[in-house]
Tab-separated table of C-alpha atoms in Angstrom:
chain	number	residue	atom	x	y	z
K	1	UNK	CA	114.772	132.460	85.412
K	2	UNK	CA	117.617	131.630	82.978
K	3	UNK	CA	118.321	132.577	79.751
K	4	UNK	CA	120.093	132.606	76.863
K	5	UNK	CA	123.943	134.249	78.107
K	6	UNK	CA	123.233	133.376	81.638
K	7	UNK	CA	126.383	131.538	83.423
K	8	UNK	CA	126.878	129.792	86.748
K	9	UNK	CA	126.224	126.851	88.547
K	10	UNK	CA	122.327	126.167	87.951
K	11	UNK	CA	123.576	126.516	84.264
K	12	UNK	CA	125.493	124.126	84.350
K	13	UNK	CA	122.783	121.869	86.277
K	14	UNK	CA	120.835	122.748	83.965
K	15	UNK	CA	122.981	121.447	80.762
K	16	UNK	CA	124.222	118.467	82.773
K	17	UNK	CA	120.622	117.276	83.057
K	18	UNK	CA	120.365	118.229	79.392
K	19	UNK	CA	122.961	116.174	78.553
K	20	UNK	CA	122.006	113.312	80.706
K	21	UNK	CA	119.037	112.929	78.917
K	22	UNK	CA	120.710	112.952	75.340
K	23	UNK	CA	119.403	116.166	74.708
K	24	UNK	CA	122.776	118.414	74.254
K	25	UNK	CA	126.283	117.095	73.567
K	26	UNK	CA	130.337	118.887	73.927
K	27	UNK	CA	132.416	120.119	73.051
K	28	UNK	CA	132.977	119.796	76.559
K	29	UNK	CA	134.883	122.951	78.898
K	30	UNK	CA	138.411	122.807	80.065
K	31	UNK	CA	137.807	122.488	83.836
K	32	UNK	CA	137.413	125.726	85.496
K	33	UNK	CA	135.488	127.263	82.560
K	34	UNK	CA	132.072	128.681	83.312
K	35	UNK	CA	129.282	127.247	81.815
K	36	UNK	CA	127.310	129.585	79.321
K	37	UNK	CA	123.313	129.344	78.173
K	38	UNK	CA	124.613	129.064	74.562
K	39	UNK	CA	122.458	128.897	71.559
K	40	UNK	CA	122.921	124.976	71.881
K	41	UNK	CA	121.219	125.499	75.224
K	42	UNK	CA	118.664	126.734	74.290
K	43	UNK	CA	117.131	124.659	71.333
K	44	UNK	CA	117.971	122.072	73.824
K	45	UNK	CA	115.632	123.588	75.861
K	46	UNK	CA	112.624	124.207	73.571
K	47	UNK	CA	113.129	120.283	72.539
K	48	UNK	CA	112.576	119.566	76.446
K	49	UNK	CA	110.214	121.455	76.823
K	50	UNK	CA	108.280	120.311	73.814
K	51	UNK	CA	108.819	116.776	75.157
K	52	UNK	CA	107.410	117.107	78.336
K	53	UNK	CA	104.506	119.732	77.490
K	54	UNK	CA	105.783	122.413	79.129
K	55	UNK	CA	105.744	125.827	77.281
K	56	UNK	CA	107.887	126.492	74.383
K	57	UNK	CA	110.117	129.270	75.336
K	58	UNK	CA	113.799	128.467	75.536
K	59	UNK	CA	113.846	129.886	79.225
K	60	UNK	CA	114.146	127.740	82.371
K	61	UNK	CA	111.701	129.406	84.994
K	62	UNK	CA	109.926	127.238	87.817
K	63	UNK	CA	107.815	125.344	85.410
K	64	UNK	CA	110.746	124.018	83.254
K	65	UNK	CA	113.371	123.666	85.867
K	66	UNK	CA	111.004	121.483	87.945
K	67	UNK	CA	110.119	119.263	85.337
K	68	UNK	CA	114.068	119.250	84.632
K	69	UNK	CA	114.833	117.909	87.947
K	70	UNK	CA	111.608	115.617	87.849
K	71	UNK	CA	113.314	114.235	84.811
K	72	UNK	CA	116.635	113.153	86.295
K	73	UNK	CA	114.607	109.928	88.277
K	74	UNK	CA	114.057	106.971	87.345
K	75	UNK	CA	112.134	103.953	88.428
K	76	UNK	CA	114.437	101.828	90.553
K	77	UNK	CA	116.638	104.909	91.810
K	78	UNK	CA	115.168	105.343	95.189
K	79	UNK	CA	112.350	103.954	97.508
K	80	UNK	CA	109.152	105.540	96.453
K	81	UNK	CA	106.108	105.782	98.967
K	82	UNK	CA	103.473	107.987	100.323
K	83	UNK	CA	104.615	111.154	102.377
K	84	UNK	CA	101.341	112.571	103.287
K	85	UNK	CA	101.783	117.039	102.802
K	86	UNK	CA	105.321	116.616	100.981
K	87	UNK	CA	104.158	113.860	98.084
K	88	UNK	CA	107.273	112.277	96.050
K	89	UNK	CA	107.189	113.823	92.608
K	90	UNK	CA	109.261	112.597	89.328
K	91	UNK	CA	109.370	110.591	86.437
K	92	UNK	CA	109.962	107.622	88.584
K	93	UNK	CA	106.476	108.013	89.741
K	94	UNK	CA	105.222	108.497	86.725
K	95	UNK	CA	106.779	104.919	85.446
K	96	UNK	CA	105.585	103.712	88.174
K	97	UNK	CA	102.084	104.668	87.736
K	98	UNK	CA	102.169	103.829	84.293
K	99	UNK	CA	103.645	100.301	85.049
K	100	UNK	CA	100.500	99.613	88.029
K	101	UNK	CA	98.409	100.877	85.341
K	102	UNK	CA	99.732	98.268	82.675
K	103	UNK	CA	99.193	95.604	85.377
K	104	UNK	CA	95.234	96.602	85.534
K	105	UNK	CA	95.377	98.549	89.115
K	106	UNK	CA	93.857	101.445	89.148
K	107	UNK	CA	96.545	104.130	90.022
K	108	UNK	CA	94.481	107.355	88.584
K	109	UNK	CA	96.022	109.746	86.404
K	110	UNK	CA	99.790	109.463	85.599
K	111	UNK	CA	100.061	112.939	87.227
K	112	UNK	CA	104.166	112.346	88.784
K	113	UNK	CA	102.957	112.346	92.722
K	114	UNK	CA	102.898	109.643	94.855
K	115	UNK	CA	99.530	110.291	96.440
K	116	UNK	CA	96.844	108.003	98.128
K	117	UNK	CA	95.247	106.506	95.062
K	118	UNK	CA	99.145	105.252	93.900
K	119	UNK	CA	99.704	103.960	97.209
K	120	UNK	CA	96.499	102.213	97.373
K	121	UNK	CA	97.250	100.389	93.878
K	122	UNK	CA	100.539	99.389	94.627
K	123	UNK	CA	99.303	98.140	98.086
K	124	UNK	CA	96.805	95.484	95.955
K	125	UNK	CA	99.664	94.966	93.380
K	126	UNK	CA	101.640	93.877	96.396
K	127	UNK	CA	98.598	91.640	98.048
K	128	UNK	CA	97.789	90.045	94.756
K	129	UNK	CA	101.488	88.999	93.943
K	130	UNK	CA	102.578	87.959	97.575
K	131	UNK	CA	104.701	90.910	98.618
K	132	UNK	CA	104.397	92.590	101.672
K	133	UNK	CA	101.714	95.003	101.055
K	134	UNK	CA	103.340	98.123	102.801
K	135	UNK	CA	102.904	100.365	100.149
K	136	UNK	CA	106.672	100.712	99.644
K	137	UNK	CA	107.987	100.435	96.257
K	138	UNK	CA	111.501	98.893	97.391
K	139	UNK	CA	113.883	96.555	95.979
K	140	UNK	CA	111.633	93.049	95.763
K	141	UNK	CA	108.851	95.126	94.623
K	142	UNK	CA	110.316	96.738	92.029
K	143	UNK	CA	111.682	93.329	91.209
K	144	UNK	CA	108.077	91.886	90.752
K	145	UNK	CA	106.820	94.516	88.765
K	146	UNK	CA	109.671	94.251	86.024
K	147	UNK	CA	109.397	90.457	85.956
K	148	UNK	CA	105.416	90.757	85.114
K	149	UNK	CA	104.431	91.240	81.692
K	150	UNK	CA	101.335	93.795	80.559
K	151	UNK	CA	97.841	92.456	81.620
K	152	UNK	CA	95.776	95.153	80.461
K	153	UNK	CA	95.549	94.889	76.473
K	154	UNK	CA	93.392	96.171	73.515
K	155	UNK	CA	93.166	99.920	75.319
K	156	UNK	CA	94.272	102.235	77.596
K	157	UNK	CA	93.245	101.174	81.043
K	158	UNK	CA	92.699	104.906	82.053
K	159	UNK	CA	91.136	106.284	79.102
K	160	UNK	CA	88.217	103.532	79.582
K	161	UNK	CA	88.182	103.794	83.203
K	162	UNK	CA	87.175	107.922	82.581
K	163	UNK	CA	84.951	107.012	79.646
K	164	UNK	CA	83.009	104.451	81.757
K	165	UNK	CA	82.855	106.851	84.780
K	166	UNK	CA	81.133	110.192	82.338
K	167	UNK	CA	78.814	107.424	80.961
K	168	UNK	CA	77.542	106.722	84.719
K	169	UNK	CA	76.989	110.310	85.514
K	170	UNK	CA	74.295	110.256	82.918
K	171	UNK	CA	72.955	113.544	80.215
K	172	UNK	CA	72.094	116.006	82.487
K	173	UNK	CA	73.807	118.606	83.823
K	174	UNK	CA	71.732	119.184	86.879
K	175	UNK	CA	73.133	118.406	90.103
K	176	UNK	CA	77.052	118.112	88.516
K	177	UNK	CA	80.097	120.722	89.795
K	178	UNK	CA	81.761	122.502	87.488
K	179	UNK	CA	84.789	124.646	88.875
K	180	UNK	CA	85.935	127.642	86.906
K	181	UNK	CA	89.031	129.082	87.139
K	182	UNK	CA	89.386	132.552	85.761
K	183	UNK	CA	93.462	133.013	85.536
K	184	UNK	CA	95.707	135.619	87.542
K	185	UNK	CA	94.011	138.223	89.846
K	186	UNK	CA	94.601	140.334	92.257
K	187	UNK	CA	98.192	142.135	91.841
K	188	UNK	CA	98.236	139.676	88.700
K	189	UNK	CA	96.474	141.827	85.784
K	190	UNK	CA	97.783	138.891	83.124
K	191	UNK	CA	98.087	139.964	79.744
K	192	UNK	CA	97.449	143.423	78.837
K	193	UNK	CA	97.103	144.970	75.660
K	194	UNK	CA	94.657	147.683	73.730
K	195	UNK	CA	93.380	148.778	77.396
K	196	UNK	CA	92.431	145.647	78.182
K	197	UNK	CA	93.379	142.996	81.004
K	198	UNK	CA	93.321	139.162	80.925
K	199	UNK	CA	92.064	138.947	84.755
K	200	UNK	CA	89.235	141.620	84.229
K	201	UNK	CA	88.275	139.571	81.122
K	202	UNK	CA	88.278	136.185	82.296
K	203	UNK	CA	86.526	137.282	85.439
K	204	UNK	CA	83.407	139.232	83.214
K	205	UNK	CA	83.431	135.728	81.521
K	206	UNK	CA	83.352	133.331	84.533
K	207	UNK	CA	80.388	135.314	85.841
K	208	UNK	CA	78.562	135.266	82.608
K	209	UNK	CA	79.050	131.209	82.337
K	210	UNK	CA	78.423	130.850	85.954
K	211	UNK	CA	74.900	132.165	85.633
K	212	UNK	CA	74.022	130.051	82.374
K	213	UNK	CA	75.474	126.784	83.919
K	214	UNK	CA	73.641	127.745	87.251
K	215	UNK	CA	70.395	128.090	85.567
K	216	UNK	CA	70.722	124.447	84.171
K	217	UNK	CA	71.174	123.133	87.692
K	218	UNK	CA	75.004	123.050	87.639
K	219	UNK	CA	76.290	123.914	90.997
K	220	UNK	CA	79.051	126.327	89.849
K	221	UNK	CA	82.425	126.940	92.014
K	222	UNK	CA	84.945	130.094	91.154
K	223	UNK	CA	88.546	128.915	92.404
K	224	UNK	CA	89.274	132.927	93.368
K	225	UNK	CA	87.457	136.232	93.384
K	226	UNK	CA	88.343	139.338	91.829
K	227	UNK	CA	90.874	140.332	94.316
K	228	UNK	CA	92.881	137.107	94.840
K	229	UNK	CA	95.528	135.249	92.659
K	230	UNK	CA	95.917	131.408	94.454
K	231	UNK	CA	98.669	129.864	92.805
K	232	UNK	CA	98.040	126.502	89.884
K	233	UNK	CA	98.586	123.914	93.512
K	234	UNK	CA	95.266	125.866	95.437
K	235	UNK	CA	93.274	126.205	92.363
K	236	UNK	CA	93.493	122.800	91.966
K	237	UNK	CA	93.234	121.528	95.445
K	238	UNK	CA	89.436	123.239	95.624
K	239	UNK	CA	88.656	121.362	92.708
K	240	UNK	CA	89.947	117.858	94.016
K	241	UNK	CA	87.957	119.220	97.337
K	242	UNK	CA	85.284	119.958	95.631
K	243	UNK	CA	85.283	116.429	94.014
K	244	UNK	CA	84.298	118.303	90.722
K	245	UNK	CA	83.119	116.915	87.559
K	246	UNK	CA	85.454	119.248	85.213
K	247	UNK	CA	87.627	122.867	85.468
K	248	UNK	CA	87.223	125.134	82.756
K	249	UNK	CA	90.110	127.255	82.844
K	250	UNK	CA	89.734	130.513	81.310
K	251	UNK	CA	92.224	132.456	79.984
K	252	UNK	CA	93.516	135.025	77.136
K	253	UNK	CA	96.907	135.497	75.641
K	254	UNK	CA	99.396	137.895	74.078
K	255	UNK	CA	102.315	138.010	71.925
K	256	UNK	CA	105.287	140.295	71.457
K	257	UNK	CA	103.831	140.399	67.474
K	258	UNK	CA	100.387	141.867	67.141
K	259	UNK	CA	100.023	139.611	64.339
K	260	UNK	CA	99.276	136.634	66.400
K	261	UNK	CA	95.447	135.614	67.121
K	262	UNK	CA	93.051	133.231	67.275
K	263	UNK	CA	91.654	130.720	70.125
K	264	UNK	CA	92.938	127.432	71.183
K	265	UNK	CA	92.537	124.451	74.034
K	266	UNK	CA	94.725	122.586	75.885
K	267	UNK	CA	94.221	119.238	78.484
K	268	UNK	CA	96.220	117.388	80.368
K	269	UNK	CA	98.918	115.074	78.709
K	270	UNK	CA	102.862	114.774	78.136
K	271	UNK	CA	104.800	112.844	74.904
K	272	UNK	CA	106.173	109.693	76.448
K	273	UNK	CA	110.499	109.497	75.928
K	274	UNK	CA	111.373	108.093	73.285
K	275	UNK	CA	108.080	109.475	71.077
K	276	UNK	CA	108.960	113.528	71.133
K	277	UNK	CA	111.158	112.854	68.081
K	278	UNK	CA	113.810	115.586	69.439
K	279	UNK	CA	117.044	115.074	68.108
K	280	UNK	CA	120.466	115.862	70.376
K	281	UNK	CA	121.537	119.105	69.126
K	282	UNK	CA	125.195	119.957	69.239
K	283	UNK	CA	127.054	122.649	70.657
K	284	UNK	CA	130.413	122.662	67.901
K	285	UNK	CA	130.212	125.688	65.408
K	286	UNK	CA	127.073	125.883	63.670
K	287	UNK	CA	125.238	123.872	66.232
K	288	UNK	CA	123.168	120.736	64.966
K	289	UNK	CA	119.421	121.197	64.998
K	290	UNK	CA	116.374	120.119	67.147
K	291	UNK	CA	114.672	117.065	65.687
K	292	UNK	CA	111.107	117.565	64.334
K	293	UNK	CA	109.589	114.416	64.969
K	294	UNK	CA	106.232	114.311	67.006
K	295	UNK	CA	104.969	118.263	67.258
K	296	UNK	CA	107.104	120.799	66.658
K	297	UNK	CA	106.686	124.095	68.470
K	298	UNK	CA	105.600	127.247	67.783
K	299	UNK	CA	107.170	130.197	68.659
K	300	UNK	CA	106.014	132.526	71.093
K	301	UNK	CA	102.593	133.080	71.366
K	302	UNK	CA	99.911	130.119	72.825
K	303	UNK	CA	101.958	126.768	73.176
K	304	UNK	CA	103.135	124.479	70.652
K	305	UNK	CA	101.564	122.010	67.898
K	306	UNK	CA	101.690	118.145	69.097
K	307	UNK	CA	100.059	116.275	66.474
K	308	UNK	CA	101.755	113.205	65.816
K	309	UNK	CA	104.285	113.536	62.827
K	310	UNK	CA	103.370	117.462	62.778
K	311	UNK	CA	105.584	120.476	63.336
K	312	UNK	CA	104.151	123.706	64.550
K	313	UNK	CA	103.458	126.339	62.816
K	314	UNK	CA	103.066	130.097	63.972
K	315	UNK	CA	100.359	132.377	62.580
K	316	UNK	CA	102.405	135.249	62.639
K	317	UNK	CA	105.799	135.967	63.692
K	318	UNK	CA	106.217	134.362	67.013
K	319	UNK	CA	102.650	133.663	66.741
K	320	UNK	CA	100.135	130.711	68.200
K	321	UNK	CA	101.456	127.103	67.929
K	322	UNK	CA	99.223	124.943	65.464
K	323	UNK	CA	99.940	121.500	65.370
K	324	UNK	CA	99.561	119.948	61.944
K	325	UNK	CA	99.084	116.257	63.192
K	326	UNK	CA	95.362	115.120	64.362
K	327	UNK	CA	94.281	117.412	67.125
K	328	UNK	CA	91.288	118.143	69.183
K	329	UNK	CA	88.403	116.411	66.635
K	330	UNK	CA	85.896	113.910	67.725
K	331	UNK	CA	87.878	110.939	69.264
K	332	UNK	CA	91.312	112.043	68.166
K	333	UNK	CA	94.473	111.931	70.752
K	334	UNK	CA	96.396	115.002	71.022
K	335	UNK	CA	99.825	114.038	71.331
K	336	UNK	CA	101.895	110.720	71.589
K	337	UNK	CA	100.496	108.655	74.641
K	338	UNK	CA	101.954	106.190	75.973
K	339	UNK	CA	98.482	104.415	76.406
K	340	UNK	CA	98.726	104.040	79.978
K	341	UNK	CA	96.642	107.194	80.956
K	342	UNK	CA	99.679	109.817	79.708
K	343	UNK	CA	96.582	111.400	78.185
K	344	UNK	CA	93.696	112.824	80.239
K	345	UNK	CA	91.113	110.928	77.214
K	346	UNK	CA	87.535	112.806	78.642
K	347	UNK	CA	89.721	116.288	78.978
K	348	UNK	CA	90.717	115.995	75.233
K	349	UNK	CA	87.356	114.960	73.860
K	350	UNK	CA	86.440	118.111	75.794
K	351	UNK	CA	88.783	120.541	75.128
K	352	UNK	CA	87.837	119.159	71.224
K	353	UNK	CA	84.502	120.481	72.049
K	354	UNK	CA	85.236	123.419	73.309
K	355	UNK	CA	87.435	124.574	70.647
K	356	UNK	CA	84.923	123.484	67.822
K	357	UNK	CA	82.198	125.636	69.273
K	358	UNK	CA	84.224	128.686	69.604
K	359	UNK	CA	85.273	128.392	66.183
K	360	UNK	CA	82.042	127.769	64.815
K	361	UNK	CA	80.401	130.260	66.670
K	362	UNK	CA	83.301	133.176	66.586
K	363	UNK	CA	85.333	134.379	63.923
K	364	UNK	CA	88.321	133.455	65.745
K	365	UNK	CA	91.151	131.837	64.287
K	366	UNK	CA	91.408	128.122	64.764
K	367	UNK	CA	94.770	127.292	66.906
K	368	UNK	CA	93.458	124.056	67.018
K	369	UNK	CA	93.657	121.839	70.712
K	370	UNK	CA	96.758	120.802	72.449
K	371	UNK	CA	98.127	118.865	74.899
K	372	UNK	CA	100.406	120.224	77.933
K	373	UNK	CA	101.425	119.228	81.896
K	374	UNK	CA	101.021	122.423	83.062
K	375	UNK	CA	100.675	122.532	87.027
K	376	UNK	CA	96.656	123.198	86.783
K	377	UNK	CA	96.190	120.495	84.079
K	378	UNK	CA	98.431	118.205	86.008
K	379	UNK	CA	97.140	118.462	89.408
K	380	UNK	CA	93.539	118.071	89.340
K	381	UNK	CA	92.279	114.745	89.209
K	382	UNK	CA	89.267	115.502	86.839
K	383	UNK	CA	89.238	116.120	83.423
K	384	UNK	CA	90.157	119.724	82.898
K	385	UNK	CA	90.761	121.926	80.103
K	386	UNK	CA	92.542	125.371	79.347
K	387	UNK	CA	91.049	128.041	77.111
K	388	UNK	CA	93.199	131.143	75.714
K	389	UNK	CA	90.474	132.865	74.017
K	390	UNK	CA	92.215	135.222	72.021
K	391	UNK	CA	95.122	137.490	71.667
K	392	UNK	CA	94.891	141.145	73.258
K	393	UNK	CA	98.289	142.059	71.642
K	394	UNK	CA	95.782	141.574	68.242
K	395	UNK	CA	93.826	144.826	67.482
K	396	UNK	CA	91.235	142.430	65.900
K	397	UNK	CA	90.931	139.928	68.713
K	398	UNK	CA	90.924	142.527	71.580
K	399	UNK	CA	88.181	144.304	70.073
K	400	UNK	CA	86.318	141.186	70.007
K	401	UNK	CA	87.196	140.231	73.848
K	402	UNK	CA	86.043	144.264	74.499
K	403	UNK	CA	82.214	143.649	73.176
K	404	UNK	CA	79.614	141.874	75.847
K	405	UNK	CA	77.796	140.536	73.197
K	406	UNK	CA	80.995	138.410	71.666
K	407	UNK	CA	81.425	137.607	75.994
K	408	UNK	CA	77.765	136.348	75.983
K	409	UNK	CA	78.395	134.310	72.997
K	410	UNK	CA	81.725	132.813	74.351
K	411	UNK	CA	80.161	131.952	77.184
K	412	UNK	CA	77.273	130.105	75.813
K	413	UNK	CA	79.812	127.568	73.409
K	414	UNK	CA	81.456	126.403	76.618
K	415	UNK	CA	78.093	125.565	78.073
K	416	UNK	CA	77.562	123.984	75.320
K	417	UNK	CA	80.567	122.038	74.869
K	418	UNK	CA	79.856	121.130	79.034
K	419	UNK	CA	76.898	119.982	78.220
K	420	UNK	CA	77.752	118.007	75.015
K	421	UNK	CA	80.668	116.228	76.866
K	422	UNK	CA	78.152	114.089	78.417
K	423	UNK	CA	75.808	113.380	75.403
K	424	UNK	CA	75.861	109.998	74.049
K	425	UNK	CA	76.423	109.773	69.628
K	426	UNK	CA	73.020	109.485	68.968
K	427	UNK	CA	71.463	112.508	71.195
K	428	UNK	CA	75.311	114.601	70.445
K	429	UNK	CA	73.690	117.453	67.615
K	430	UNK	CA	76.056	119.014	64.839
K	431	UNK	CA	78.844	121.168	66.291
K	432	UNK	CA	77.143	125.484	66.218
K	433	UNK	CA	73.443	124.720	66.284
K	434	UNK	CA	72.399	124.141	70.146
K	435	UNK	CA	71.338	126.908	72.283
K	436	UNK	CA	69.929	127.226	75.850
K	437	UNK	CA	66.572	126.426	75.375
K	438	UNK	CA	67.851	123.085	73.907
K	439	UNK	CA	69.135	121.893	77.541
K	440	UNK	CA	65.996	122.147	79.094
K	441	UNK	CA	64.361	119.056	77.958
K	442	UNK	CA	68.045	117.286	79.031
K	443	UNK	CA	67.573	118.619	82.896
């Protein structure tokens, strides 16, 4: 983990790949002088991580570094193919996936890996346009897919794909998986605060939901019990196994102010380069600021606002991002994509759901729905969404999280939301009103 003061050489890495991406600028050090995580660092920092969806911190842990690095390729810098239990990972994979995607083959989820489903598209790219079909994106590949302008038009090739697939797995929720992912465990308690513990929570919570969407048929699977912690890769790995039709990912948060509260969503999706409206911030005396162009962050607290146009705002010092562009309503795209399946489309429209019926049915405060690349998001190749119901660090939130009754009713507006998800307009009722008994005539 690095930090604001740190020095050495994965400083320096880390403001060389900064500056490669026109993220930081000199005055550059006579030769021989350390490097230093100054204050220019980090806003340069926060603006990457805002860019790539990444928590808004200012500290380079796993998460950031990793997308730092995945950031330093691009598309034409090295052969790209399938490596079956050590997958190529970067933004070069992601351009490519987004270019196959463009073309009209179906490469999946812009997701960064070079797995079977982008080796399987670039192997019919290659049939269709005469190249060897190998799999291999190499020079005269590469060459083809530049040349070739966009096929797919009028829509984003991935967003209908997952829009067409939920309208063939019909109303009912009978007979679907759902995977639930109750965060940390184990040695991991989570957040704490007011005597309480995020893992104990979540885990009440998952059990509660797993015994309403069990009695509607759903065949329910818990990606760890209350004595393990998997890491983000194995969560999502049983739910690719599992060949589930969504993750609910259930969490709660804290902040260093007790001030911060409320609930909010997040799903899978980044803000292409070039859209995250993040100025190069200087490093000279006074040090030029971070640009505030598509979603600003907020500080601390749950994640970051990523409306188009809208900067976030905290709701209390250091408190929950809320993005001020559109976010998380009806048919509305969190975030800037690129329109070639940047944005999981059937995890926003759910994690829009989700968040509605919490709001309406809670007196929680509305942090609105966001999008992010964390590892869980990322990795699972169904539509997936993140909940962080609440603060604990808030007296008012943690005594809500501490009743049963406010657990009951928590976990009856995600089975709700489930169950909406895969209502068409006409049969979709107001956002507060359904209850149980309403699914029955849906089974």
């Amino acid at each position: 983990m690095f930090r604001r003061g740190d020095t050495g050489p994965a400083v320096e890495e880390v403001r060389a790949t900064l500056t490669a991406l026109g993220l930081l600028k000199g005055p550059w050090r006579l030769s021989g002088e350390a490097e230093v995580f100054d204050d220019a660092t980090d806003r340069a920092v926060r603006a990457f991580q805002q860019r790539r969806g990444v928590t808004v911190d200012g500290l380079v842990g796993p998460e950031t570094y990793a997308a730092l690095q995945a950031a330093r390729l691009s598309l034409g810098g090295r052969i790209l193919l399938h490596v079956p239990g050590r997958l190529l990972g970067g933004d070069d994979v992601a351009a490519l996936q987004e270019r196959l995607l463009e073309l009209g083959f179906d490469a999946g989820r812009v997701d960064s890996l070079f797995g079977t489903r982008t080796e399987q598209a670039l192997v019919r790219f290659q049939r269709e346009y005469g190249l060897v079909n190998d799999g291999v994106c190499g020079p005269a590949t590469l060459r083809a897919l530049k040349q070739l302008g966009r096929l797919v038009t009028g829509g984003r090739p991935q967003a209908m794909r997952e829009s067409e697939a939920l309208h063939r797995s019909g109303v009912s929720l009978a007979g679907k998986v759902v995977v639930l992912d109750p965060g940390h465990g184990g040695g991991d308690p989570g957040a704490t605060g007011h005597g309480l513990q995020e893992a104990a929570l979540v885990m009440d919570l998952a059990a509660r939901l797993e015994g309403r969407l069990t009695a509607v048929g759903v065949q329910t699977l818990l990606t760890r019990g209350p004595d393990s912690c998997p890491d983000d890769a194995d969560r999502a790995g049983l739910a690719n196994r599992a060949r589930a039709d969504l993750v609910l990912s259930l969490h709660v948060d804290r902040a260093d102010s007790p001030a911060c509260h409320g609930v909010a969503t997040y799903h899978y999706g980044t803000v292409p380069s070039g859209r995250a409206g993040a100025g190069t911030v200087g490093s000279g005396a006074g040090g030029a600021g971070v640009g505030t162009g598509a979603g600003g962050s907020g500080t601390g607290g749950s994640g970051a606002g990523t409306g188009a146009g809208g900067s976030g705002a905290g709701t209390g010092a250091g408190g929950s991002g809320a993005g001020t562009g559109g976010s998380g309503t009806g048919e509305s795209h969190t975030g800037a994509g690129s329109g070639t399946g940047v944005t999981s489309t059937v995890g926003e429209r759910l994690a829009g759901l989700v968040q509605r019926e919490l709001v309406a049915r809670t007196d929680l405060l509305d942090c609105r729905t966001h999008a992010k690349s964390w590892s869980l998001l990322r990795l699972t190749s169904m539509p997936t969404v993140r909940v962080e119901l609440g603060h604990v660090s808030n007296p008012g939130d943690a005594a809500r999280l501490d009743d049963p009754a406010f657990r009951d009713t928590v976990a009856e507006a995600l089975l709700v939301a489930v169950q909406r998800l895969f209502l068409p307009k006409d049969l979709d009722p107001p956002t507060g009103i359904m209850r149980l008994p309403d699914l029955a005539h849906l089974a």
